[in-house]
Amino acid sequence: MIRIVHGSVVDQRVDAIVNAANGGLMGGGGVDGAIHRAAGPGLDEECRRLHDEGGCPTGDARLTGAYGISWARHVVHTVGPVFSEHSFEEGARLLASCYERSCDLALAAGDASIAFPAISCGVYGFPLERALPVALDALVPYAVRFDRIVLAMFRRDEFALAREVAREVVRCHDEGDEVVVDA
Ligand code: AR6
């Protein structure tokens, strides 16, 4: 089941929390900063090791522990494309790959639920109305493989826009304050 919700990805009660990271994996602003603050120094330390091993290329992902995010089993760090650095087609391919690689790593680690922020839709400049169809396209094939996939829209206006876009591109219905995709 895929759900679009309003809120921070850090607050989702799931096994795997996905981070919109940068290639260095050493933390940053936006959701990356929020996840590192919530997870604490254990995450910083594990990320430093991944950084020293070369970090993570755009479109790929790396899995770590969740440390201070006590209910989660893992944080999956994925590196979205910077919107202005690619053709739309290439950016969309890289963005889809972020969602797919994150799901693959979480499944391989035994996670039954996963929550994503809107990867690349903040500092990296990918318009949410163009990113969400890419995200949904990538995630629908995984819907049966997880108990729950959550797309967490941090700002109220992002959630409102995501609800509009979802209605245009997939069959879905409202359940309280959430949008459930009928996969
Ligand atoms: N908590 C939860 N979600 C947030 C928060 C927060 N505190 N702040 C922003 N979002 P972004 P990107 C939402 O910019 O575009 C970092 O510095 C935001 O509303 O965090 O992939 C990394 O280190 C948006 O929907 O990620 C990279 O350098 C979503 O998170 C770079 O930013 C993604 O926005 C990655 O940029």
mmCIF file of C-alpha atoms and ligand atoms in Angstrom:
data_model
loop_
_atom_site.group_PDB
_atom_site.id
_atom_site.type_symbol
_atom_site.label_atom_id
_atom_site.label_comp_id
_atom_site.label_asym_id
_atom_site.label_seq_id
_atom_site.Cartn_x
_atom_site.Cartn_y
_atom_site.Cartn_z
ATOM 1 C CA MET A 1 0.000 0.000 0.000
ATOM 2 C CA ILE A 2 1.258 3.476 -0.908
ATOM 3 C CA ARG A 3 0.144 6.434 1.212
ATOM 4 C CA ILE A 4 0.822 10.130 0.705
ATOM 5 C CA VAL A 5 0.812 11.955 4.038
ATOM 6 C CA HIS A 6 1.488 15.437 5.375
ATOM 7 C CA GLY A 7 4.422 15.462 7.782
ATOM 8 C CA SER A 8 8.111 14.883 8.262
ATOM 9 C CA VAL A 9 9.587 11.611 7.070
ATOM 10 C CA VAL A 10 11.428 11.500 10.402
ATOM 11 C CA ASP A 11 8.131 11.015 12.256
ATOM 12 C CA GLN A 12 6.890 8.063 10.195
ATOM 13 C CA ARG A 13 6.664 4.769 12.112
ATOM 14 C CA VAL A 14 8.354 2.621 9.490
ATOM 15 C CA ASP A 15 11.293 0.223 9.292
ATOM 16 C CA ALA A 16 13.236 2.274 6.747
ATOM 17 C CA ILE A 17 13.413 6.062 6.656
ATOM 18 C CA VAL A 18 14.793 7.447 3.405
ATOM 19 C CA ASN A 19 17.087 10.456 3.480
ATOM 20 C CA ALA A 20 17.486 12.916 0.582
ATOM 21 C CA ALA A 21 21.246 13.106 0.959
ATOM 22 C CA ASN A 22 24.151 14.496 -1.060
ATOM 23 C CA GLY A 23 26.935 12.435 -2.591
ATOM 24 C CA GLY A 24 29.286 13.005 0.332
ATOM 25 C CA LEU A 25 26.814 11.467 2.807
ATOM 26 C CA MET A 26 28.110 13.679 5.615
ATOM 27 C CA GLY A 27 24.788 15.374 6.341
ATOM 28 C CA GLY A 28 23.447 18.722 5.189
ATOM 29 C CA GLY A 29 20.385 20.934 5.458
ATOM 30 C CA GLY A 30 16.700 20.187 4.831
ATOM 31 C CA VAL A 31 15.534 16.683 5.587
ATOM 32 C CA ASP A 32 19.139 15.441 5.702
ATOM 33 C CA GLY A 33 19.854 17.722 8.659
ATOM 34 C CA ALA A 34 16.631 16.681 10.395
ATOM 35 C CA ILE A 35 17.463 12.976 10.051
ATOM 36 C CA HIS A 36 21.016 13.434 11.295
ATOM 37 C CA ARG A 37 19.785 15.448 14.294
ATOM 38 C CA ALA A 38 17.202 12.774 15.165
ATOM 39 C CA ALA A 39 19.554 9.823 14.681
ATOM 40 C CA GLY A 40 22.511 11.386 16.496
ATOM 41 C CA PRO A 41 26.266 10.741 16.510
ATOM 42 C CA GLY A 42 26.054 7.020 15.646
ATOM 43 C CA LEU A 43 24.677 7.929 12.239
ATOM 44 C CA ASP A 44 27.341 10.609 11.721
ATOM 45 C CA GLU A 45 30.017 8.033 12.441
ATOM 46 C CA GLU A 46 28.624 5.393 10.071
ATOM 47 C CA CYS A 47 28.154 8.028 7.361
ATOM 48 C CA ARG A 48 31.753 9.145 7.753
ATOM 49 C CA ARG A 49 32.859 5.584 6.994
ATOM 50 C CA LEU A 50 30.652 5.522 3.865
ATOM 51 C CA HIS A 51 32.031 8.937 2.907
ATOM 52 C CA ASP A 52 35.584 7.618 3.198
ATOM 53 C CA GLU A 53 34.607 4.684 0.964
ATOM 54 C CA GLY A 54 33.530 7.130 -1.774
ATOM 55 C CA GLY A 55 30.064 8.292 -0.704
ATOM 56 C CA CYS A 56 27.154 7.585 -3.022
ATOM 57 C CA PRO A 57 26.600 8.441 -6.711
ATOM 58 C CA THR A 58 23.491 10.296 -7.888
ATOM 59 C CA GLY A 59 20.613 7.856 -8.415
ATOM 60 C CA ASP A 60 22.027 5.303 -6.000
ATOM 61 C CA ALA A 61 21.518 4.621 -2.267
ATOM 62 C CA ARG A 62 23.339 3.403 0.854
ATOM 63 C CA LEU A 63 21.864 1.770 3.956
ATOM 64 C CA THR A 64 22.829 2.540 7.560
ATOM 65 C CA GLY A 65 21.453 1.965 11.029
ATOM 66 C CA ALA A 66 18.819 4.354 12.380
ATOM 67 C CA TYR A 67 20.465 4.917 15.802
ATOM 68 C CA GLY A 68 18.434 7.490 17.796
ATOM 69 C CA ILE A 69 15.360 7.002 15.579
ATOM 70 C CA SER A 70 14.468 4.159 17.874
ATOM 71 C CA TRP A 71 11.470 2.614 16.067
ATOM 72 C CA ALA A 72 13.188 2.451 12.683
ATOM 73 C CA ARG A 73 15.590 -0.291 11.626
ATOM 74 C CA HIS A 74 17.462 1.605 8.921
ATOM 75 C CA VAL A 75 18.060 4.926 7.250
ATOM 76 C CA VAL A 76 18.454 4.683 3.483
ATOM 77 C CA HIS A 77 20.474 7.573 2.074
ATOM 78 C CA THR A 78 19.756 8.303 -1.545
ATOM 79 C CA VAL A 79 21.203 11.051 -3.725
ATOM 80 C CA GLY A 80 18.693 12.726 -6.008
ATOM 81 C CA PRO A 81 19.563 14.668 -9.144
ATOM 82 C CA VAL A 82 19.993 18.437 -9.084
ATOM 83 C CA PHE A 83 17.191 19.476 -11.442
ATOM 84 C CA SER A 84 19.230 22.065 -13.368
ATOM 85 C CA GLU A 85 22.137 19.696 -14.083
ATOM 86 C CA HIS A 86 20.328 17.218 -16.366
ATOM 87 C CA SER A 87 17.842 17.019 -19.195
ATOM 88 C CA PHE A 88 14.371 16.296 -17.848
ATOM 89 C CA GLU A 89 14.564 12.698 -19.120
ATOM 90 C CA GLU A 90 17.910 12.045 -17.461
ATOM 91 C CA GLY A 91 16.822 13.710 -14.214
ATOM 92 C CA ALA A 92 13.657 11.624 -14.174
ATOM 93 C CA ARG A 93 15.646 8.446 -14.801
ATOM 94 C CA LEU A 94 18.002 9.273 -11.916
ATOM 95 C CA LEU A 95 15.096 10.167 -9.632
ATOM 96 C CA ALA A 96 13.275 6.900 -10.417
ATOM 97 C CA SER A 97 16.504 5.062 -9.706
ATOM 98 C CA CYS A 98 16.662 6.695 -6.232
ATOM 99 C CA TYR A 99 13.251 5.277 -5.339
ATOM 100 C CA GLU A 100 14.019 1.844 -6.802
ATOM 101 C CA ARG A 101 17.481 1.465 -5.259
ATOM 102 C CA SER A 102 16.141 2.590 -1.855
ATOM 103 C CA CYS A 103 13.357 -0.006 -2.008
ATOM 104 C CA ASP A 104 15.769 -2.727 -3.139
ATOM 105 C CA LEU A 105 18.184 -2.056 -0.263
ATOM 106 C CA ALA A 106 15.406 -1.920 2.336
ATOM 107 C CA LEU A 107 13.837 -5.160 1.074
ATOM 108 C CA ALA A 108 17.216 -6.899 1.057
ATOM 109 C CA ALA A 109 17.677 -5.816 4.693
ATOM 110 C CA GLY A 110 14.281 -7.272 5.669
ATOM 111 C CA ASP A 111 12.343 -4.015 6.069
ATOM 112 C CA ALA A 112 8.565 -4.276 5.664
ATOM 113 C CA SER A 113 7.774 -0.563 5.512
ATOM 114 C CA ILE A 114 9.540 2.475 4.093
ATOM 115 C CA ALA A 115 8.964 6.237 4.087
ATOM 116 C CA PHE A 116 10.305 8.747 1.576
ATOM 117 C CA PRO A 117 10.562 12.517 1.571
ATOM 118 C CA ALA A 118 10.109 14.288 -1.781
ATOM 119 C CA ILE A 119 13.607 13.518 -3.021
ATOM 120 C CA SER A 120 15.255 16.398 -4.942
ATOM 121 C CA CYS A 121 12.204 18.654 -4.419
ATOM 122 C CA GLY A 122 13.873 21.065 -1.985
ATOM 123 C CA VAL A 123 17.349 22.517 -2.461
ATOM 124 C CA TYR A 124 17.906 20.340 -5.556
ATOM 125 C CA GLY A 125 15.058 22.139 -7.334
ATOM 126 C CA PHE A 126 13.007 19.334 -8.915
ATOM 127 C CA PRO A 127 9.435 20.650 -9.262
ATOM 128 C CA LEU A 128 7.194 18.457 -7.117
ATOM 129 C CA GLU A 129 4.489 18.277 -9.802
ATOM 130 C CA ARG A 130 7.043 16.721 -12.155
ATOM 131 C CA ALA A 131 8.765 14.560 -9.533
ATOM 132 C CA LEU A 132 5.670 12.944 -8.039
ATOM 133 C CA PRO A 133 4.556 11.086 -11.213
ATOM 134 C CA VAL A 134 8.115 9.742 -11.501
ATOM 135 C CA ALA A 135 8.071 8.658 -7.849
ATOM 136 C CA LEU A 136 4.685 6.962 -8.122
ATOM 137 C CA ASP A 137 5.649 5.198 -11.348
ATOM 138 C CA ALA A 138 8.771 3.851 -9.665
ATOM 139 C CA LEU A 139 6.994 2.845 -6.445
ATOM 140 C CA VAL A 140 3.817 1.181 -7.739
ATOM 141 C CA PRO A 141 5.633 -2.066 -8.675
ATOM 142 C CA TYR A 142 6.945 -2.230 -5.076
ATOM 143 C CA ALA A 143 3.543 -1.743 -3.436
ATOM 144 C CA VAL A 144 2.944 -5.488 -3.047
ATOM 145 C CA ARG A 145 6.426 -6.091 -1.663
ATOM 146 C CA PHE A 146 6.071 -3.792 1.377
ATOM 147 C CA ASP A 147 3.352 -3.656 4.023
ATOM 148 C CA ARG A 148 3.473 0.101 3.632
ATOM 149 C CA ILE A 149 5.192 2.719 1.477
ATOM 150 C CA VAL A 150 4.786 6.305 2.691
ATOM 151 C CA LEU A 151 5.478 9.486 0.759
ATOM 152 C CA ALA A 152 5.814 12.167 3.439
ATOM 153 C CA MET A 153 5.168 15.716 2.222
ATOM 154 C CA PHE A 154 6.782 18.049 4.730
ATOM 155 C CA ARG A 155 5.000 21.305 3.977
ATOM 156 C CA ARG A 156 1.234 21.739 3.818
ATOM 157 C CA ASP A 157 1.466 23.214 0.288
ATOM 158 C CA GLU A 158 3.580 20.246 -0.867
ATOM 159 C CA PHE A 159 0.943 17.850 0.462
ATOM 160 C CA ALA A 160 -1.888 19.769 -1.236
ATOM 161 C CA LEU A 161 -0.019 19.753 -4.548
ATOM 162 C CA ALA A 162 0.882 16.064 -4.196
ATOM 163 C CA ARG A 163 -2.787 15.220 -3.619
ATOM 164 C CA GLU A 164 -3.756 17.089 -6.811
ATOM 165 C CA VAL A 165 -1.027 15.461 -8.890
ATOM 166 C CA ALA A 166 -1.749 11.963 -7.527
ATOM 167 C CA ARG A 167 -5.399 12.318 -8.532
ATOM 168 C CA GLU A 168 -4.276 13.030 -12.099
ATOM 169 C CA VAL A 169 -1.788 10.191 -12.500
ATOM 170 C CA VAL A 170 -3.001 7.222 -10.404
ATOM 171 C CA ARG A 171 -6.233 5.825 -9.046
ATOM 172 C CA CYS A 172 -6.355 6.922 -5.421
ATOM 173 C CA HIS A 173 -8.748 7.905 -2.661
ATOM 174 C CA ASP A 174 -8.665 10.018 0.509
ATOM 175 C CA GLU A 175 -8.596 8.301 3.900
ATOM 176 C CA GLY A 176 -8.867 11.000 6.536
ATOM 177 C CA ASP A 177 -5.918 13.320 5.985
ATOM 178 C CA GLU A 178 -4.051 10.846 3.776
ATOM 179 C CA VAL A 179 -4.158 9.854 0.133
ATOM 180 C CA VAL A 180 -4.129 6.097 -0.500
ATOM 181 C CA VAL A 181 -3.015 4.878 -3.912
ATOM 182 C CA ASP A 182 -5.191 2.038 -5.224
ATOM 183 C CA ALA A 183 -2.362 -0.064 -6.614
HETATM 184 N N1 AR6 B 1 12.134 17.647 7.889
HETATM 185 C C1 AR6 B 1 11.481 16.909 6.978
HETATM 186 N N2 AR6 B 1 11.421 17.226 5.663
HETATM 187 C C2 AR6 B 1 12.036 18.334 5.278
HETATM 188 C C3 AR6 B 1 12.761 19.166 6.171
HETATM 189 C C4 AR6 B 1 12.779 18.777 7.542
HETATM 190 N N3 AR6 B 1 13.409 19.500 8.463
HETATM 191 N N4 AR6 B 1 13.272 20.191 5.486
HETATM 192 C C5 AR6 B 1 12.899 20.026 4.211
HETATM 193 N N5 AR6 B 1 12.150 18.906 4.071
HETATM 194 P P1 AR6 B 1 15.676 18.804 0.678
HETATM 195 P P2 AR6 B 1 16.852 17.748 -1.821
HETATM 196 C C6 AR6 B 1 11.526 18.382 2.842
HETATM 197 O O1 AR6 B 1 16.117 20.172 0.329
HETATM 198 O O2 AR6 B 1 16.086 18.704 -2.642
HETATM 199 C C7 AR6 B 1 20.465 18.680 1.789
HETATM 200 O O3 AR6 B 1 21.291 19.710 2.254
HETATM 201 C C8 AR6 B 1 11.357 19.453 1.782
HETATM 202 O O4 AR6 B 1 10.146 20.176 2.014
HETATM 203 O O5 AR6 B 1 15.893 18.337 2.081
HETATM 204 O O6 AR6 B 1 16.922 16.308 -2.268
HETATM 205 C C9 AR6 B 1 21.260 17.443 1.376
HETATM 206 O O7 AR6 B 1 22.426 17.278 2.149
HETATM 207 C C10 AR6 B 1 11.286 18.627 0.505
HETATM 208 O O8 AR6 B 1 9.969 18.175 0.290
HETATM 209 O O9 AR6 B 1 16.377 17.681 -0.283
HETATM 210 C C11 AR6 B 1 21.571 17.735 -0.061
HETATM 211 O O10 AR6 B 1 22.732 18.547 -0.174
HETATM 212 C C12 AR6 B 1 12.167 17.414 0.822
HETATM 213 O O11 AR6 B 1 12.371 17.428 2.245
HETATM 214 C C13 AR6 B 1 20.377 18.490 -0.551
HETATM 215 O O12 AR6 B 1 19.810 19.122 0.595
HETATM 216 C C14 AR6 B 1 13.496 17.426 0.141
HETATM 217 O O13 AR6 B 1 14.134 18.692 0.302
HETATM 218 C C15 AR6 B 1 19.340 17.557 -1.136
HETATM 219 O O14 AR6 B 1 18.313 18.331 -1.706
#
